[in-house]
XYZ file of C-alpha atoms in Angstrom:
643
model
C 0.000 0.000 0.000
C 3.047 2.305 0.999
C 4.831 1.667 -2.082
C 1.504 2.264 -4.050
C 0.696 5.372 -2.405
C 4.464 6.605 -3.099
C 4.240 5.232 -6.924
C 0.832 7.552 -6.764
C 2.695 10.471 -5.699
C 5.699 10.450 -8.153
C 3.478 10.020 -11.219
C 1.701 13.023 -10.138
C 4.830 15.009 -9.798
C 5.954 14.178 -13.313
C 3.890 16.582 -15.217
C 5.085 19.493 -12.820
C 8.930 18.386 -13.509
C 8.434 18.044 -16.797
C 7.043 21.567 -16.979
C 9.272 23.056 -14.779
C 12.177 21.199 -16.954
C 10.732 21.296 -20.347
C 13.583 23.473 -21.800
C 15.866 21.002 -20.269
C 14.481 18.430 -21.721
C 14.417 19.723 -24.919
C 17.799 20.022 -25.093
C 18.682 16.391 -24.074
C 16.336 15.139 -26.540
C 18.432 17.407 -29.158
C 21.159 16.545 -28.159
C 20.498 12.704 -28.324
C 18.886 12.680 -31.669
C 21.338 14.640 -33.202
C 24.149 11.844 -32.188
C 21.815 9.028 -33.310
C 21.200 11.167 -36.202
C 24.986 11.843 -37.066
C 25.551 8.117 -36.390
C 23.368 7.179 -38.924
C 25.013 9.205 -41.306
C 28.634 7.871 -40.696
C 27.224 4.193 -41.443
C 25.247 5.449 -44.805
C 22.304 5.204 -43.175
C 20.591 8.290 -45.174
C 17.247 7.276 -45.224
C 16.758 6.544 -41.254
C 19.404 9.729 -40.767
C 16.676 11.760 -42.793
C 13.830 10.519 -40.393
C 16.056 11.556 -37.421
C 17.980 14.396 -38.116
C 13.916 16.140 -38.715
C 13.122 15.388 -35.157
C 16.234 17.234 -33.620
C 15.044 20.074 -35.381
C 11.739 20.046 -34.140
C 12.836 18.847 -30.062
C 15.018 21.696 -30.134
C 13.907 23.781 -32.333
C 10.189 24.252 -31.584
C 10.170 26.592 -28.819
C 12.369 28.683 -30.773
C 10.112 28.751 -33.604
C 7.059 29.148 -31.613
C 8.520 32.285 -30.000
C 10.296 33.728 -33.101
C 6.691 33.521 -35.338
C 4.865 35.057 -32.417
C 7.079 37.900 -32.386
C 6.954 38.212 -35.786
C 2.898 37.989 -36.329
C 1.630 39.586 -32.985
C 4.386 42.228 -32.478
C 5.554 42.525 -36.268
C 9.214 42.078 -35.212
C 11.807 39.978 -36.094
C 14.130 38.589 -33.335
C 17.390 36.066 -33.019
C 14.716 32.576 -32.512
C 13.393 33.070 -35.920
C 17.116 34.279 -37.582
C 18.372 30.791 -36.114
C 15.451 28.694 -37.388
C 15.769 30.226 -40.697
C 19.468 29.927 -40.748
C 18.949 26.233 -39.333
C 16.560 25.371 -42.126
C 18.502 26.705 -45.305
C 21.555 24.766 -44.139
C 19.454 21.734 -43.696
C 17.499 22.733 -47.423
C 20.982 22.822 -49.117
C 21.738 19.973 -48.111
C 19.222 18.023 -49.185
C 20.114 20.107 -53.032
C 23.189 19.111 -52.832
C 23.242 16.064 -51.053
C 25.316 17.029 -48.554
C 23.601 15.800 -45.746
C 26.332 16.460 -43.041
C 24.836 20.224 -43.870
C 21.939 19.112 -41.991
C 23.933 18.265 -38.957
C 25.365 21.904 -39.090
C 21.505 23.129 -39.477
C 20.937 20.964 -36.086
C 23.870 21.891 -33.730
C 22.801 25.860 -34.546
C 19.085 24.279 -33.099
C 21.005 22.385 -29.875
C 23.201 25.825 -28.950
C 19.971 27.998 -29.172
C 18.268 25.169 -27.170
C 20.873 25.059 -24.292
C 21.440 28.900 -23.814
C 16.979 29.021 -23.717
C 17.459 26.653 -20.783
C 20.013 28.040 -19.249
C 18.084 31.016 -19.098
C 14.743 29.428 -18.050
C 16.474 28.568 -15.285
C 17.971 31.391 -14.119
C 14.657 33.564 -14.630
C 13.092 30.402 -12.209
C 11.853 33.145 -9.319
C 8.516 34.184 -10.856
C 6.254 34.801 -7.500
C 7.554 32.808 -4.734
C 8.539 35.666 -2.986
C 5.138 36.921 -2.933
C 3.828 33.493 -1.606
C 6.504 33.630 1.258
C 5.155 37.366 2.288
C 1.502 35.983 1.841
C 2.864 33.294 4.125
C 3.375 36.056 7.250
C -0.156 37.034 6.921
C -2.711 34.778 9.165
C -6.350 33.402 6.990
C -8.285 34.651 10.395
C -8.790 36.838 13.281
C -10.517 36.866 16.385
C -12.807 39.290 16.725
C -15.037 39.897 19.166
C -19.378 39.664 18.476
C -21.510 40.201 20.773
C -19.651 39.087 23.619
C -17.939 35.933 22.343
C -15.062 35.455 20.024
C -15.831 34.585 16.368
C -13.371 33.585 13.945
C -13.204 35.771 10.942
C -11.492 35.996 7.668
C -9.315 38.735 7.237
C -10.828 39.958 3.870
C -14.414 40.390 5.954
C -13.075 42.602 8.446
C -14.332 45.471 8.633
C -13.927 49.248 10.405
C -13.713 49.205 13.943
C -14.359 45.160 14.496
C -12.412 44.538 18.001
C -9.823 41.848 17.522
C -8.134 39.633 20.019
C -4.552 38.824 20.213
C -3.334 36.109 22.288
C 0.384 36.152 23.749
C 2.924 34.766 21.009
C 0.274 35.465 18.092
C 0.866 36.924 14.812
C -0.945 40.390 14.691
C -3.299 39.795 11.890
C -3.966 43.118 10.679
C -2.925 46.815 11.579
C -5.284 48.270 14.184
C -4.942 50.330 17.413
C -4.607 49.018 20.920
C -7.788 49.529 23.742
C -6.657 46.899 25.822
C -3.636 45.438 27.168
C -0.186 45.877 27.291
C 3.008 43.906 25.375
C 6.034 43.857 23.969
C 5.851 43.184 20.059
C 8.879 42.214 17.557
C 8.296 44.481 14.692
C 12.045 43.726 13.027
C 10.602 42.016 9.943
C 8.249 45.060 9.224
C 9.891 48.241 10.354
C 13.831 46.829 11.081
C 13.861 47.874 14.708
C 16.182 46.060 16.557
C 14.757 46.037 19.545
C 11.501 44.929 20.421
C 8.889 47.417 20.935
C 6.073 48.112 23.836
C 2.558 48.831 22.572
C -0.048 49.755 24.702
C -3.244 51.462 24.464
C -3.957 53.790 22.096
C -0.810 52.562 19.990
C -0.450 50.923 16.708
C 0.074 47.970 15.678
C 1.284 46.518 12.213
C -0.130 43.304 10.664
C 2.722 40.402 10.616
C 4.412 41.659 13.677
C 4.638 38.995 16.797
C 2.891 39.605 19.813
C 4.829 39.220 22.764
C 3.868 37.872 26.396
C 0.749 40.676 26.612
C -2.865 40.080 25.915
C -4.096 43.267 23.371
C -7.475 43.979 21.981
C -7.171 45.796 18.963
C -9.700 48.327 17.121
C -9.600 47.852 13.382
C -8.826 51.500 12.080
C -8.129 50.664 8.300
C -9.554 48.414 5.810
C -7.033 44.860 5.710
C -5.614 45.534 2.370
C -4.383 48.979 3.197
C -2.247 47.378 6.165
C 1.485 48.174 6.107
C 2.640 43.945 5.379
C -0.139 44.684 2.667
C 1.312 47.575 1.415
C 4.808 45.625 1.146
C 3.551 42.786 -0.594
C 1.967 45.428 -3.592
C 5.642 47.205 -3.937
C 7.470 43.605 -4.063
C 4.966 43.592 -7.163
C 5.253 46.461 -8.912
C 9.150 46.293 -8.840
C 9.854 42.832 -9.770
C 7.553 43.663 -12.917
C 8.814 46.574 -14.145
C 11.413 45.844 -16.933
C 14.986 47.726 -16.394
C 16.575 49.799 -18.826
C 19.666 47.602 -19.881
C 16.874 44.619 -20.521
C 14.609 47.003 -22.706
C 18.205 47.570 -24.484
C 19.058 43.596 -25.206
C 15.746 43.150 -26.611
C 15.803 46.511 -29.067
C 19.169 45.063 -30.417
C 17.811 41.068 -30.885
C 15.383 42.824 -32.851
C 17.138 45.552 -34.828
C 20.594 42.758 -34.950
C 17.709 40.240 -36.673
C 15.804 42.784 -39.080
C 19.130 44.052 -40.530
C 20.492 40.231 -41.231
C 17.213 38.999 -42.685
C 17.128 41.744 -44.786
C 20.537 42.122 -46.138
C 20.006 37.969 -46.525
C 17.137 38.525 -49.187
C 19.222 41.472 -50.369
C 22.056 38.690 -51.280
C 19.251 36.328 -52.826
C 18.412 38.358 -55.029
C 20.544 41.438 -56.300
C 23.768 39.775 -57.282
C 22.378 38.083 -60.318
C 21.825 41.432 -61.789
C 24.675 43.071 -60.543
C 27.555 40.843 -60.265
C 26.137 38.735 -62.786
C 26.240 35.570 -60.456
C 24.051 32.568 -61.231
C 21.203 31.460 -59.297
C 22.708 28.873 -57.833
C 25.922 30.880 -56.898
C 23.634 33.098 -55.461
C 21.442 31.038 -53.240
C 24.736 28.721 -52.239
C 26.092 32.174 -51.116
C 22.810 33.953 -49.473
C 22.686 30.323 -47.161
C 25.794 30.900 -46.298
C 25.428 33.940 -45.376
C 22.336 33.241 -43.042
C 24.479 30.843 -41.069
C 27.470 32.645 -40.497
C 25.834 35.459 -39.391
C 23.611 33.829 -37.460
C 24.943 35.670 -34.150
C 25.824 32.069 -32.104
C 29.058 33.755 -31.043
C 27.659 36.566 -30.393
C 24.677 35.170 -28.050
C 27.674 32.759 -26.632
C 29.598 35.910 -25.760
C 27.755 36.619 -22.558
C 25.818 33.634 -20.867
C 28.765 30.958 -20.796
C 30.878 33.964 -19.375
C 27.709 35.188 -16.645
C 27.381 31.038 -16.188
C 31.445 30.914 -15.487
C 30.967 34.226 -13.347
C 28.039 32.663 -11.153
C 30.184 29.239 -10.619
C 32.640 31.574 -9.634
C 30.825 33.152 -7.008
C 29.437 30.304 -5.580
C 32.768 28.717 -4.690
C 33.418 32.286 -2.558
C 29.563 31.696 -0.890
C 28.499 34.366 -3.292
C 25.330 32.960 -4.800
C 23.979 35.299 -8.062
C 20.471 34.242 -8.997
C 20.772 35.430 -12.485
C 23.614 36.195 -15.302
C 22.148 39.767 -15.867
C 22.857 40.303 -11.647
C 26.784 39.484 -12.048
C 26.780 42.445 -14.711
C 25.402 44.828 -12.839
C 26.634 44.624 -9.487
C 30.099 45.672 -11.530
C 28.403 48.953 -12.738
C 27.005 49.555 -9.218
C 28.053 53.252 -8.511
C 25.774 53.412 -5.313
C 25.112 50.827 -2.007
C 22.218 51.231 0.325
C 22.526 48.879 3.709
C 19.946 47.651 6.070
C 21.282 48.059 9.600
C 20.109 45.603 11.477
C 20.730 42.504 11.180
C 23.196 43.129 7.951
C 25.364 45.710 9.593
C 24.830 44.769 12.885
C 24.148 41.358 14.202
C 20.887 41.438 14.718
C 21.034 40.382 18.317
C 21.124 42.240 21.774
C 23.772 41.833 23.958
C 25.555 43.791 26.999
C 28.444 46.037 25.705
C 29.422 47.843 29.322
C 28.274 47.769 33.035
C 29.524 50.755 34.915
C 29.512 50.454 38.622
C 29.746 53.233 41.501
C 32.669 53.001 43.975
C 31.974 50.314 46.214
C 30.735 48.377 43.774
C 32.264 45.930 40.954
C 30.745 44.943 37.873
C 29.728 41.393 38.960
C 27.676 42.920 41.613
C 25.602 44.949 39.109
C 25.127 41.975 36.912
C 23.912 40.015 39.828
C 21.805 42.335 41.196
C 20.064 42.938 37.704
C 20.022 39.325 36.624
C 17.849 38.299 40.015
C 15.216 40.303 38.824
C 15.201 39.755 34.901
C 15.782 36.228 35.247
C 12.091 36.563 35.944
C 11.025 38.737 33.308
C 10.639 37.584 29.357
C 11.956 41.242 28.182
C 14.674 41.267 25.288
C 16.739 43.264 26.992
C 16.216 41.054 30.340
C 17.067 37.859 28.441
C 20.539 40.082 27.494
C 21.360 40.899 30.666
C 21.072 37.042 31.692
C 22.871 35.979 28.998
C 25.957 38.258 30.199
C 25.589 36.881 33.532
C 26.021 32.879 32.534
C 29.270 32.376 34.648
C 28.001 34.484 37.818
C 26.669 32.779 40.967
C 23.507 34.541 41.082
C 20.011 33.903 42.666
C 16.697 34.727 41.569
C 14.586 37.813 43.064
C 11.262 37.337 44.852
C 8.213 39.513 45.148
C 8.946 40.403 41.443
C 6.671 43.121 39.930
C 6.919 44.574 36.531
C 6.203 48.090 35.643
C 5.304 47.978 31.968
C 7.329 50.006 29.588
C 9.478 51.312 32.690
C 11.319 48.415 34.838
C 11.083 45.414 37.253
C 11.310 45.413 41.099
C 11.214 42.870 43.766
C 13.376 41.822 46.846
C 16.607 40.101 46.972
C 18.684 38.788 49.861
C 16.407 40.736 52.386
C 16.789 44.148 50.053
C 14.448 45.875 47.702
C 16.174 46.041 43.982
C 15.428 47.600 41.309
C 16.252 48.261 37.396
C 14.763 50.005 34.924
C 14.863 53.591 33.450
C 16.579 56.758 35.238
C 13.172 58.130 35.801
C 11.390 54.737 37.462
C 15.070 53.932 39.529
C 14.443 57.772 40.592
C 11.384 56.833 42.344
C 13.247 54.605 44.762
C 16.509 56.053 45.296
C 17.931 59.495 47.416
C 19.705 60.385 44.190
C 21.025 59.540 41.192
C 25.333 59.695 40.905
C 26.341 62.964 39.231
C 28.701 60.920 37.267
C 27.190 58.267 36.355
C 24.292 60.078 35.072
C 26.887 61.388 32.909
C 28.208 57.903 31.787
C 24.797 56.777 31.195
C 24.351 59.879 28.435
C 27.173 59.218 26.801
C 26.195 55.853 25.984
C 22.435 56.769 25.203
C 24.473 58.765 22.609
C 25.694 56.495 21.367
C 22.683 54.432 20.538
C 22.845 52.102 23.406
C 19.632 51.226 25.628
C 20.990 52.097 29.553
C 19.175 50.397 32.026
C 19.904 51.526 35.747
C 20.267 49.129 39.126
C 19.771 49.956 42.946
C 19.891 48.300 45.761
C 18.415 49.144 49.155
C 17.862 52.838 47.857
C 21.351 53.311 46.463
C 21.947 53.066 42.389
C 24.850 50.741 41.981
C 25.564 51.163 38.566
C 24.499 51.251 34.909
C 24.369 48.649 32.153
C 24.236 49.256 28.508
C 22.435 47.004 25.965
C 23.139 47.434 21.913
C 22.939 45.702 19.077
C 26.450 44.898 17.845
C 27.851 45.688 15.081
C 29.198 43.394 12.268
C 33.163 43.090 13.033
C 33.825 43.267 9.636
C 31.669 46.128 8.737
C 34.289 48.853 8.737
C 36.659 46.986 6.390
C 33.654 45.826 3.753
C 32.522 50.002 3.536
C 36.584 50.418 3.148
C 36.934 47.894 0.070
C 33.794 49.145 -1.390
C 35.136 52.918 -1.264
C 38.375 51.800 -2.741
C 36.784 50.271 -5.184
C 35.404 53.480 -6.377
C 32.052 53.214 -5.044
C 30.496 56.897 -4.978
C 27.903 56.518 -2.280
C 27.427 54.347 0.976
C 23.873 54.439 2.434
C 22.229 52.979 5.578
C 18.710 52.715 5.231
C 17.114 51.601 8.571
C 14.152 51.776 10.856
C 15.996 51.973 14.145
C 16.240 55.973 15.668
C 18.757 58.951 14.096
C 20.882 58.942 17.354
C 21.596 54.823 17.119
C 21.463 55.164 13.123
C 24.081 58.209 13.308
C 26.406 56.524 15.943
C 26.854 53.624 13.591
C 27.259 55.123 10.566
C 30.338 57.063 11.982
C 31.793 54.235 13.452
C 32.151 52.469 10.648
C 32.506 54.993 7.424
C 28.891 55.458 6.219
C 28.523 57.889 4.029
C 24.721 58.922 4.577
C 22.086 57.954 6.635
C 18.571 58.004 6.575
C 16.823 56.874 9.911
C 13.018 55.832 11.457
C 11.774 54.320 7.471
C 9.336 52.085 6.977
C 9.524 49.116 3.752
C 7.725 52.179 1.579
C 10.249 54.959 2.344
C 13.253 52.757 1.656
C 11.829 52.029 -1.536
C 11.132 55.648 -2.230
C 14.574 56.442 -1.234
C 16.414 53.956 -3.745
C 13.921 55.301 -6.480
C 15.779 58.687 -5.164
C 19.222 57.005 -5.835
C 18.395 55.415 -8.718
C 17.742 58.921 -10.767
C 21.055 60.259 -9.567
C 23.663 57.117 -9.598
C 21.595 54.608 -11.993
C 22.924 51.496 -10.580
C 22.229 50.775 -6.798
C 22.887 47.485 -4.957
C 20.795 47.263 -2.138
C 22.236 44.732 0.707
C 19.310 43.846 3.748
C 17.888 40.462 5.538
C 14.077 41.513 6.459
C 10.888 41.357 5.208
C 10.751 44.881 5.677
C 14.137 45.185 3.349
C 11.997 43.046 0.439
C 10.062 46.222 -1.620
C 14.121 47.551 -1.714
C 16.002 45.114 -2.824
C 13.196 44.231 -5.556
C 13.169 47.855 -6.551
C 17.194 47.952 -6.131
C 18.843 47.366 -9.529
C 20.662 44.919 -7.611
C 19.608 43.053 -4.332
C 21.693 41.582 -1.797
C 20.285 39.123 1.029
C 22.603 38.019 3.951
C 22.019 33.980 3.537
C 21.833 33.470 7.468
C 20.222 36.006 9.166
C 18.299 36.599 5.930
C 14.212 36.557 5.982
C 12.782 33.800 3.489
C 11.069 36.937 1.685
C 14.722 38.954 1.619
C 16.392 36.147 0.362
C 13.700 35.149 -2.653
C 13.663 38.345 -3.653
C 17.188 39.104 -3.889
C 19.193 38.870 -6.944
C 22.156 37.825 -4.840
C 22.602 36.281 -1.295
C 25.792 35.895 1.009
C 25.809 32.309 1.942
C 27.659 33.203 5.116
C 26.774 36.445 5.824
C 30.273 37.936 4.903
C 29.836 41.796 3.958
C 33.277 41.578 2.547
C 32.108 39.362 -0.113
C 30.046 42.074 -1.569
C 33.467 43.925 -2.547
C 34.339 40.560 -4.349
C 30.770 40.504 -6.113
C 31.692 43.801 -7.360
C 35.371 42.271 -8.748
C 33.642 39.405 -10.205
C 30.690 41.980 -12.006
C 33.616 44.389 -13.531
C 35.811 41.037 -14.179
C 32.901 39.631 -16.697
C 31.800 42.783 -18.001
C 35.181 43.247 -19.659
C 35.157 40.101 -20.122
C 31.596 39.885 -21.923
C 32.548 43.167 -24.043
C 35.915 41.449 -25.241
C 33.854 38.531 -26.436
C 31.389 40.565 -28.330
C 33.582 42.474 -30.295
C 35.651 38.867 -31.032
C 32.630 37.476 -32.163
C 31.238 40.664 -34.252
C 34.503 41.184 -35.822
C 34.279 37.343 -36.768
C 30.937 37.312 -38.452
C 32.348 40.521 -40.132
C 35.054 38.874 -41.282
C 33.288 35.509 -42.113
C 30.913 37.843 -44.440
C 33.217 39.471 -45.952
C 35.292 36.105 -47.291
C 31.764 35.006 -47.829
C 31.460 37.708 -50.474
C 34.741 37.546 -52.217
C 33.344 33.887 -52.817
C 36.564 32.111 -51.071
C 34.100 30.093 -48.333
C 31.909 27.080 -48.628
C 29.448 25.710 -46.298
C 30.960 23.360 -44.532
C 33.879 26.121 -44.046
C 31.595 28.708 -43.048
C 29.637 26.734 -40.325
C 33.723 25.521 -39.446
C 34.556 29.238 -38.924
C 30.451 29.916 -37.363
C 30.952 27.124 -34.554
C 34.661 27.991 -34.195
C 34.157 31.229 -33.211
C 31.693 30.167 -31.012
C 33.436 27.934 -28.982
C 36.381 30.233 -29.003
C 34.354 32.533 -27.363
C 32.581 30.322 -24.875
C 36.519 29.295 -24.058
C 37.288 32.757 -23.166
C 33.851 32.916 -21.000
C 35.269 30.403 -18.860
C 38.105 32.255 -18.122
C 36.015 33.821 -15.107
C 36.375 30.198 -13.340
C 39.673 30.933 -12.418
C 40.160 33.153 -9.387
């Protein structure tokens, strides 16, 4: 029955793989008929090699055709699918004329190379809308909402204006509303960046997709569902994966225009040189074929994606992973970066950077004193200050109370303790040091949270809680400016003072500060106008509408969101920001690689025309010279494999 069920279940997944590998597969089958059909021909077997040989053409060929006659009868343009077919097909025609079938073969490898590169690039163009699905993921189906008394599950999409929703501790807010009841901490990183947890309470909102911490809240719906803020992010993921950049709008003008002037001139050669160089027909036609297939732009097409392909292997060994070829060229014309701060660079995670203690006390002491009472409290900043206390001998508090959104008291060792803000310590204290007030300033300057301790009505000392920044930061903004890059950004959602501090610790060059997933996205549009190419590098949800909108997006591969990383166009395996200065290498490295192969292979077809004309070239030695260049150029592609 197992084995049955699992038979069941494979046979179902075959028409998906076969779709999802059809170009693939097309290829193969090329491939494999054109051996059997080049077999054939070596033993004299013409008449089964003419049943064959047909059937490579249409297994690789068909797609090609199908795509090259729509262009031609819905758009009215000609492009490099239907130059190839026609190219394919007069070699194959001639030789049937002349009976030279190994012409045919020529037609058919033409049909296998177009076949392979349409492949290669169905799979790199393999991202379509899963990013969307992940976001759609964050979103929950239902909410709780309260009628007449009693809770009543309720699809989002029938909410409406000011239904009261419930949100249990550890729940996913399901929509944006304001708070009228209760009080909790909620993680908002994936939507607004913020590295540290936020506390809601009434009359504050809330934002769809964020998690609800240990609090109870009853929300008011105060905006229709779609118009939420996760919402919101989903629709600019959307728009900016769909709208087509400039450089592709270029490749296609020139497929068409490189086609159009090569079918033309080819009719031009069928017919004007009877009349004018007095050539016969047959001269004419012999020379018009060959003129289709060696400049047929193979080479030329070959020029870029075995170099990109070469380019992307590259990467990969370094743990830089490029999702497409077109990605690898840009990030070498980048002129402009925009960061994410938390989480890409910073860590992501609190921890305790100082504790300051007044005379009489040591820094153990503090961390003791303040550990008893947040070992009891499920606070961020509390679980921080535990985690620095793992090798102290400490005991926990009693009589524990929590003062939302202010600090934590209780009794320890037959004292009253205390930690919290300057103002709620105040309460309980005859005064506050002079200098450590002055310590604890600095450090708020610096962007770090200060939390103060007392004990038995005397502050003991200060500790300060940040989120760290990456320890190779500094040197990554360093190689990137050396590089020659114009403009370092940090984009964040985090406060100007923490923003500020950590920009000018490690070489920034501007920040902008307090942004939601919309304004970071407005503010690459911004950059975009001025330095055309922008890499964006971030690891949120709230990073996604960016790095889609970015001409190039970066995702950190570990601390990376499933949405960032989707809808990235490249992602740092391990999180290495000096790898983006080697993406940048790599992009340059193929671009001048990809520009030496294209003039090879344009001053080849040139050149292969031009013999062509002078009438010193047959077939056979024009589709010699055709593939030649071809794989001379895909040789020099792979040049990029080598460090």
């Amino acid at each position: 029955m197992f084995s049955h069920s699992r038979l069941m279940l494979q046979r179902s997944r075959l028409p998906q793989l076969a779709e999802k590998h059809s170009e693939a597969f097309a290829a193969i089958l090329c491939s494999g008929l054109l051996l059997l059909g080049w077999i054939a021909l070596q033993f004299g077997w013409i008449g089964l090699a003419l049943l064959i040989l047909p059937a490579a053409y249409v297994a690789g060929g068909y797609e090609s055709a199908r795509e090259g006659l729509t262009t031609l009868f819905k758009e009215k343009e000609l492009d490099v699918d239907l130059l190839m077919i026609v190219a394919a097909l007069g070699a194959a025609g001639l030789g049937l004329w002349r009976q030279e079938y190994y012409l045919i073969i020529d037609g058919a490898v033409l049909i296998l190379i177009f076949a392979i590169s349409g492949a290669l690039e169905d799979y790199a163009m393999q991202r379509t809308d899963r990013s969307i699905r992940s976001l759609m993921s964050l979103t929950s189906d239902t909410a709780q909402v309260l009628r007449l008394g009693r809770e009543v599950s309720v699809p989002i999409d029938q909410l409406e204006l000011g239904d009261q929703i419930v949100v249990k501790p550890g729940e996913i807010i399901p929509t944006d509303g304001l708070i009228l009841e209760g009080f909790s901490t909620l993680n908002q990183a994936a939507i607004t960046g913020e590295s540290i947890p936020v506390e809601k309470t009434i009359g504050d909102e809330v934002f769809a997709g964020t998690l609800n911490g240990n609090g109870a809240l009853k929300l008011k719906v105060h905006q229709p569902p779609e118009s939420s803020l996760l919402r919101r992010v989903i629709r600019l993921v959307e728009q900016a994966q769909t709208e087509t950049p400039p450089s592709q709008q270029f490749i296609e003008r020139f497929e068409h225009g490189y086609a159009r002037v090569i079918v033309g001139a080819g009719i031009l050669l069928a017919v004007l040189p009877p009349f004018l160089l007095h050539w016969s027909w047959e001269t004419t036609i012999y020379r018009a074929l060959i003129f289709l297939v060696v400049a047929s732009p193979c080479a030329l097409m070959a020029a870029i994606m075995p170099t990109l392909l070469s380019g992307i292997a590259n990467g990969a060994r370094q743990g830089i992973l490029f999702k497409n070829g077109a990605q690898l060229e840009q990030i070498g014309r980048v002129r402009a970066i925009a960061f994410d701060k938390t989480g890409t660079l910073t860590t992501g995670q609190l921890k305790v950077c100082e504790v300051i203690p007044v005379a009489g006390f040591d820094t153990a002491a503090v961390l003791q004193v303040a550990t008893a009472l947040e070992s009891s409290s499920e606070h961020p900043i509390g679980a921080a200050i535990v985690q620095a206390a793992q090798k102290l001998d400490w005991s926990r508090a009693t009589e524990v109370q929590a003062y939302p959104g202010r600090g934590i008291a209780g009794s320890w060792r037959q004292q009253l303790v205390f930690v919290g803000t300057a103002d709620f310590v105040k309460q309980f204290v005859t005064h506050l040091p002079l200098e450590l007030g002055q310590c604890a300033d600095l450090l708020e300057q610096d962007g770090k949270t200060v939390v103060w301790v007392a004990q038995a009505q005397q502050a003991i000392g200060v500790i300060a809680i940040a989120d760290h920044v990456r320890p190779e930061a500094a040197r990554a903004i360093a190689q990137l400016k050396k590089l020659g890059i114009e403009q370092i950004i940090m984009l964040t959602g985090d406060n100007q003072r923490t923003a500020h501090s950590i920009a000018h610790a490690i070489g920034v060059d501007q920040v902008y500060a307090e942004l939601l997933p919309e304004d970071k996205l407005h503010i690459i549009r911004q950059l975009q106008t001025q330095y055309k190419t922008v890499a964006m590098v971030g690891d949120g949800i709230n990073d996604a509408p960016a790095l889609a909108q970015a001409s190039v997006g970066i995702a950190m591969g570990v601390a990376g969101s499933d949405v960032a990383l989707e809808t990235a166009d490249i992602v740092l395996v391990a999180d290495r920001l000096e790898k983006i200065a080697a993406a940048v290498k790599l992009g340059r490295r193929s671009h001048r690689v990809v520009k030496q192969n294209i003039g090879f292979a344009i001053g080849f077809i040139v050149l292969l025309i031009a013999v062509n004309f002078a009438g010193n070239i047959t077939l056979p030695i024009g589709v010699v010279g055709h593939e030649g260049s071809t794989v001379l150029v895909i040789l020099s592609g792979l040049r990029l494999l080598r460090n």
